[in-house]
Coordinates of C-alpha atoms and ligand atoms in Angstrom, one line a residue:
M232 CA 58.4 88.8 90.9
P233 CA 60.2 85.6 92.1
L234 CA 63.9 85.2 91.7
A235 CA 64.8 84.0 88.3
T236 CA 66.7 80.7 87.9
R237 CA 69.0 82.1 85.2
Y238 CA 70.7 85.4 84.8
E239 CA 72.9 86.6 82.0
L240 CA 75.2 89.3 83.3
P241 CA 78.4 91.2 82.4
A242 CA 81.5 89.4 83.8
A243 CA 81.8 90.2 87.5
A244 CA 84.6 92.3 89.0
D245 CA 85.9 91.4 92.4
F246 CA 87.3 94.4 94.2
H247 CA 89.1 92.6 97.0
V248 CA 90.9 89.4 96.5
H249 CA 93.9 87.6 98.1
L250 CA 95.7 85.6 95.4
R251 CA 98.9 85.0 97.4
D252 CA 102.1 83.9 95.6
G253 CA 104.0 80.8 94.6
A254 CA 102.3 77.4 94.9
M255 CA 99.2 78.9 96.6
A256 CA 98.8 81.5 93.8
A257 CA 99.1 78.6 91.3
A258 CA 96.2 76.8 93.0
V259 CA 94.0 79.9 93.5
V260 CA 94.4 82.1 90.4
P261 CA 92.7 79.7 88.1
T262 CA 89.6 79.9 90.3
V263 CA 89.1 83.6 89.6
R264 CA 87.3 83.1 86.3
Q265 CA 85.7 79.9 87.7
G266 CA 83.8 82.3 90.0
G267 CA 82.5 84.4 87.1
V268 CA 85.1 87.2 87.6
N269 CA 87.5 88.8 85.1
V270 CA 88.7 91.8 87.1
A271 CA 90.5 91.2 90.4
Y272 CA 91.6 93.9 92.8
V273 CA 94.7 92.3 94.4
M274 CA 95.6 92.8 98.0
P275 CA 99.2 93.4 98.9
N276 CA 99.6 91.4 102.1
L277 CA 102.3 89.0 100.9
V278 CA 105.3 88.1 103.0
P279 CA 107.1 90.5 102.8
P280 CA 104.3 92.9 101.9
V281 CA 104.2 94.7 98.5
T282 CA 105.5 98.1 99.4
T283 CA 107.2 99.2 96.2
V284 CA 106.1 99.8 92.6
S285 CA 108.6 97.3 91.2
Q286 CA 107.4 94.6 93.7
A287 CA 103.8 95.2 92.6
Q288 CA 104.8 95.0 88.9
A289 CA 106.7 91.8 89.4
Y290 CA 103.8 90.4 91.4
K291 CA 101.4 91.3 88.6
S292 CA 103.5 89.6 86.0
R293 CA 103.6 86.4 88.1
L294 CA 99.8 86.5 88.3
Q295 CA 99.4 87.2 84.5
H296 CA 101.6 84.2 83.9
L297 CA 99.2 82.0 85.8
D298 CA 96.1 83.4 84.0
P299 CA 96.5 86.2 81.4
S300 CA 92.8 86.4 80.8
V301 CA 92.1 88.3 84.1
T302 CA 92.7 92.0 84.6
Y303 CA 94.7 92.5 87.8
L304 CA 94.4 95.8 89.6
M305 CA 97.4 96.1 91.9
T306 CA 97.8 97.8 95.2
L307 CA 100.6 98.8 97.6
Y308 CA 100.7 98.1 101.4
L309 CA 100.5 101.3 103.5
H310 CA 103.9 101.3 105.3
P311 CA 106.4 103.9 106.6
T312 CA 108.4 103.5 103.4
I313 CA 105.5 104.8 101.3
T314 CA 106.1 108.5 100.7
P315 CA 104.3 111.1 98.5
D316 CA 107.0 110.4 95.9
V317 CA 106.1 106.7 95.9
V318 CA 102.4 107.7 95.5
R319 CA 103.3 109.7 92.4
E320 CA 105.5 106.8 91.0
A321 CA 102.6 104.4 91.8
K322 CA 100.1 106.5 89.9
K323 CA 102.4 106.7 86.8
A324 CA 102.8 102.9 86.9
G325 CA 99.1 102.3 87.0
I326 CA 98.8 101.1 90.6
A327 CA 95.1 101.4 91.6
G328 CA 95.3 101.9 95.3
I329 CA 97.0 101.6 98.7
K330 CA 95.7 99.3 101.4
S331 CA 96.0 100.0 105.1
Y332 CA 96.0 97.2 107.6
P333 CA 95.8 97.9 111.3
Q334 CA 99.0 96.5 112.8
G335 CA 98.9 92.9 113.9
L336 CA 95.2 92.5 113.5
T337 CA 94.9 90.0 110.7
T338 CA 96.9 87.8 108.3
N339 CA 100.3 89.3 107.4
S340 CA 99.6 92.6 109.0
E341 CA 102.7 92.8 111.2
S342 CA 103.9 95.9 109.2
G343 CA 100.6 97.6 109.4
V344 CA 99.4 101.0 110.6
T345 CA 99.3 102.2 114.3
D346 CA 98.9 105.9 113.6
Y347 CA 96.9 107.1 110.7
A348 CA 97.8 110.8 111.2
A349 CA 101.4 109.9 110.4
F350 CA 100.2 109.1 106.8
Y351 CA 98.4 112.4 106.2
P352 CA 101.1 113.7 103.8
V353 CA 100.7 110.3 101.9
F354 CA 96.9 110.7 101.9
A355 CA 97.2 114.2 100.5
A356 CA 99.4 113.0 97.6
M357 CA 96.9 110.2 97.0
E358 CA 94.0 112.6 96.9
E359 CA 96.0 114.8 94.5
E360 CA 97.0 111.8 92.2
G361 CA 93.6 110.0 92.4
L362 CA 94.9 106.8 94.1
V363 CA 92.3 105.0 96.2
L364 CA 92.8 104.3 99.9
N365 CA 91.5 100.8 100.8
I366 CA 91.0 100.5 104.5
H367 CA 90.8 97.5 106.7
G368 CA 88.7 99.3 109.2
E369 CA 89.3 97.8 112.6
C370 CA 90.9 98.9 115.9
A371 CA 93.1 96.5 117.7
S372 CA 91.6 94.9 120.8
D373 CA 92.1 97.1 123.9
H374 CA 90.4 95.6 126.9
K375 CA 90.9 98.8 128.9
K376 CA 88.8 100.6 126.3
N377 CA 86.4 97.6 126.0
I378 CA 87.4 96.9 122.4
T379 CA 87.3 93.3 121.2
I380 CA 86.9 91.7 117.8
M381 CA 83.1 92.3 118.1
N382 CA 83.3 96.1 118.2
A383 CA 86.7 96.6 116.5
E384 CA 85.0 97.8 113.3
A385 CA 82.5 100.1 115.0
S386 CA 85.4 101.6 117.0
F387 CA 87.3 102.4 113.9
L388 CA 84.5 104.4 112.2
P389 CA 85.5 107.8 113.8
T390 CA 88.9 107.4 112.1
L391 CA 87.2 106.9 108.8
K392 CA 85.2 110.0 109.3
E393 CA 88.2 112.0 110.3
I394 CA 90.2 110.9 107.2
H395 CA 87.3 111.7 105.0
N396 CA 86.8 115.1 106.5
R397 CA 90.4 116.0 106.1
F398 CA 90.6 114.6 102.6
P399 CA 87.1 114.9 101.1
K400 CA 88.3 114.2 97.5
L401 CA 90.3 111.2 98.5
R402 CA 88.5 108.1 97.2
I403 CA 88.2 105.6 100.2
V404 CA 86.9 102.1 100.3
L405 CA 85.9 100.7 103.7
E406 CA 86.6 97.1 102.9
H407 CA 84.5 94.1 104.0
C408 CA 81.9 96.0 106.0
T409 CA 80.4 93.8 108.7
T410 CA 78.2 96.0 110.8
A411 CA 75.1 98.1 110.7
D412 CA 77.3 100.9 112.1
A413 CA 79.7 100.6 109.2
V414 CA 76.9 100.8 106.7
K415 CA 75.6 103.9 108.3
A416 CA 79.0 105.5 108.5
V417 CA 79.7 104.9 104.8
E418 CA 76.3 106.2 103.9
A419 CA 76.9 109.3 105.9
C420 CA 80.1 110.1 104.0
G421 CA 80.3 111.9 100.7
E422 CA 80.4 110.2 97.3
T423 CA 84.1 109.6 97.5
V424 CA 83.5 106.9 100.2
V425 CA 82.2 103.5 99.4
G426 CA 82.1 100.1 101.0
T427 CA 82.8 96.6 99.8
I428 CA 80.7 93.6 101.0
T429 CA 81.9 90.0 100.9
A430 CA 79.8 87.0 100.0
H431 CA 80.4 85.2 103.3
H432 CA 79.3 88.1 105.4
L433 CA 75.9 87.9 103.7
F434 CA 75.5 84.5 105.2
L435 CA 77.4 84.4 108.5
I436 CA 76.8 85.7 112.0
V437 CA 78.9 85.2 115.2
D438 CA 77.3 81.8 116.0
D439 CA 78.6 80.4 112.7
W440 CA 82.3 81.1 113.2
A441 CA 82.6 80.4 116.9
G442 CA 83.5 76.8 116.6
D443 CA 84.1 76.6 112.8
V444 CA 87.5 77.6 111.6
F445 CA 86.4 77.8 108.0
H446 CA 84.0 80.6 108.9
Y447 CA 86.6 82.6 110.8
C448 CA 87.9 85.7 109.2
K449 CA 88.7 89.4 110.0
P450 CA 86.5 91.3 110.5
V451 CA 84.5 88.5 112.1
A452 CA 80.8 88.2 111.2
K453 CA 78.7 90.0 113.8
M454 CA 75.0 89.9 114.8
P455 CA 71.8 89.0 112.9
N456 CA 70.9 92.7 112.7
D457 CA 74.3 93.5 111.2
R458 CA 73.9 90.8 108.5
L459 CA 70.5 92.3 107.8
A460 CA 72.0 95.8 107.4
L461 CA 74.5 94.4 104.9
L462 CA 71.8 92.7 102.9
K463 CA 69.7 95.9 103.0
A464 CA 72.8 97.9 101.9
F465 CA 73.2 95.5 99.1
V466 CA 69.7 95.7 97.7
T467 CA 69.4 99.5 98.1
S468 CA 73.0 100.2 97.1
R469 CA 73.0 102.1 93.8
G470 CA 76.8 102.2 93.9
K471 CA 77.6 103.0 97.5
F472 CA 78.4 99.3 98.2
F473 CA 79.7 96.6 95.8
L474 CA 81.4 93.2 95.7
G475 CA 84.8 92.6 97.2
T476 CA 84.9 89.0 98.2
D477 CA 88.0 89.2 100.5
S478 CA 88.5 85.6 99.4
A479 CA 91.4 84.5 101.5
P480 CA 92.9 81.1 100.9
H481 CA 94.8 79.3 103.7
D482 CA 96.1 75.8 103.6
I483 CA 94.1 73.4 105.7
S484 CA 97.1 73.0 108.1
A485 CA 96.9 76.8 108.9
K486 CA 93.2 76.5 109.6
K487 CA 93.2 73.3 111.6
G488 CA 96.8 72.8 112.7
P489 CA 98.4 73.6 116.1
G490 CA 98.3 77.2 117.3
N491 CA 95.8 79.9 116.4
T492 CA 93.7 79.4 113.3
A493 CA 94.4 81.7 110.3
A494 CA 91.8 84.3 109.5
G495 CA 90.2 84.0 106.1
V496 CA 87.4 82.4 104.2
F497 CA 88.1 81.1 100.7
T498 CA 85.3 82.0 98.3
Q499 CA 87.0 82.7 94.9
P500 CA 85.8 79.7 92.9
Y501 CA 82.1 80.5 93.6
A502 CA 82.2 84.3 94.0
V503 CA 79.1 85.0 92.0
P504 CA 77.2 81.7 92.8
Y505 CA 77.5 82.4 96.6
I506 CA 75.9 85.8 96.1
L507 CA 72.9 84.3 94.5
T508 CA 72.6 81.7 97.2
A509 CA 73.0 84.3 99.9
L510 CA 70.2 86.4 98.4
E511 CA 68.0 83.3 98.2
E512 CA 68.6 82.5 101.8
A513 CA 67.9 86.1 102.8
I514 CA 64.6 86.0 100.9
A515 CA 63.7 82.8 102.7
R516 CA 64.4 84.4 106.1
G517 CA 62.3 87.4 105.1
D518 CA 65.3 89.8 105.3
I519 CA 64.8 91.1 101.8
S520 CA 62.1 90.6 99.3
E521 CA 62.3 88.9 95.9
D522 CA 61.4 91.9 93.9
Q523 CA 64.4 93.9 95.3
V524 CA 66.7 91.6 93.4
T525 CA 66.7 93.0 89.9
Q526 CA 68.9 92.5 86.9
E527 CA 70.1 96.1 87.3
L528 CA 71.0 95.5 91.0
L529 CA 73.0 92.3 90.1
E530 CA 74.8 94.0 87.3
G531 CA 75.8 97.0 89.5
F532 CA 76.8 95.1 92.7
L533 CA 78.7 92.4 90.9
G534 CA 80.8 94.7 88.9
G535 CA 79.3 97.8 87.3
W536 CA 79.4 100.0 90.3
G537 CA 83.0 99.0 91.3
R538 CA 84.2 99.5 87.8
K539 CA 82.7 102.9 87.8
F540 CA 84.2 103.9 91.1
Y541 CA 87.6 102.8 90.1
G542 CA 87.3 104.0 86.5
V543 CA 88.0 100.5 85.1
E544 CA 86.8 100.2 81.5
D545 CA 86.1 96.8 79.9
S546 CA 89.8 96.2 79.6
E547 CA 92.3 95.6 76.9
E548 CA 94.6 94.2 79.5
G549 CA 93.7 90.6 80.5
A550 CA 89.9 90.5 80.4
K551 CA 88.3 90.8 77.0
K552 CA 85.8 93.5 76.2
G553 CA 82.2 92.8 76.8
E554 CA 82.6 89.3 78.3
R555 CA 79.4 87.9 79.8
I556 CA 78.5 85.1 82.3
V557 CA 75.4 83.0 82.8
V558 CA 74.5 82.2 86.4
E559 CA 72.0 79.4 86.8
K560 CA 70.4 77.5 89.6
K561 CA 71.3 73.9 88.8
D562 CA 72.7 71.1 90.9
E563 CA 76.1 72.6 91.6
V564 CA 77.7 71.4 94.9
V565 CA 80.7 73.3 96.4
A566 CA 83.8 71.2 96.1
E567 CA 85.3 69.5 99.2
S568 CA 88.7 71.2 98.6
F569 CA 91.1 72.7 96.1
K570 CA 94.5 71.1 95.9
G571 CA 97.8 72.4 94.6
E572 CA 101.5 71.5 94.3
G573 CA 103.4 70.6 97.5
G574 CA 100.4 69.2 99.2
I575 CA 98.4 72.5 99.3
E576 CA 94.8 72.0 100.2
V577 CA 92.3 74.8 100.6
V578 CA 88.8 74.2 101.9
P579 CA 86.2 76.5 100.2
F580 CA 83.3 78.2 102.1
R581 CA 80.2 76.0 102.4
K582 CA 81.9 72.8 101.0
G583 CA 79.5 70.1 100.0
Q584 CA 76.5 72.5 100.0
K585 CA 74.5 73.5 97.0
T586 CA 75.0 76.7 95.2
W587 CA 74.4 78.3 91.8
S588 CA 76.5 77.5 88.7
V589 CA 78.4 80.0 86.5
S590 CA 79.5 79.6 82.9
W591 CA 81.0 82.0 80.4
A592 CA 78.6 83.1 77.7
Ligands
DOR163 O1 90.2 87.2 107.2 C1 91.0 87.8 106.6 N1 92.0 87.2 105.9 N2 91.0 89.1 106.8 C2 92.0 89.9 106.3 O2 92.0 91.1 106.5 C3 93.2 89.3 105.6 C4 92.8 88.0 105.0 C5 94.0 87.2 104.6 O3 94.9 87.7 104.0 O4 94.0 86.0 104.9
ZN164 ZN1 91.3 91.1 102.7

């Protein structure tokens, strides 16, 4: 059966977003629902990072103030000040997970992790309390060990395995999977381990970001066979992989200004539309087949499976119960940029290109 041109679906849930703070948050938060999403799993890499329960709560109320109709699931930043007691406090306060960043490897990761074993007591408390460990799974470049940004994710996978073996009941999300190796590693783990897949990694390969700052993110997009593995993981998922866009807005000056470009691709306003476009392109390349894209698959990948993994019901907090979206193939063109106060300008992924449209049913 060919791809339909219209799908009515439950509202999507995005299990990996960067909403920032201040003027940038004011510019970006209104784009969450625009993308067809009413549950946002909020990453904690602010400056300074969100390392305490009270910081997370204050951050959540700032987000709610900007758009109260979204459910925000909050996280803490794995950091030496996080102890088993903080884990228990976080659980009581409704914090959903703790995110680990490898030190120095991506945006605002200066206070990240160098030694995972040092956090085993914290992981044990998380396992006991049922808090999710969200992992940015990359090793820092180490040229003596032949590690660069191209094999940084593959090099991390033994650590994922080690943590899972030690804490088999700890729910772990390997965020933004980019390689065939990562897909295989997640599939080889027990049911407590899942992976998120972004929209942009379903489109991009290394040739696309080398030379284009708006395609540059961490982990970087890899080889055609890696993209193929992500698409195959998507269409065969049944819950092991689901959507986390890793939408990461940066002002145009941080992308194109002097110095190194900031890592991050901004996809929030078209979160669901991009997925449909990516599937269409994958079908056209022959990577997947049309009949693999079913209503059930879209419902699961875009929200159902993530909600199940995290135990998120249709919420009373923010998002309304039973909200639905309509995704259609019309003449939507991705905006040139999104502007905010203080001269903020964020360029979205695939600006000026056609994509699908989303409206609220
Ligand atoms: O490309 C990225 N951007 N990767 C990350 O891990 C962080 C994110 C950001 O916050 O900009
Ligand atoms: Zn991220």
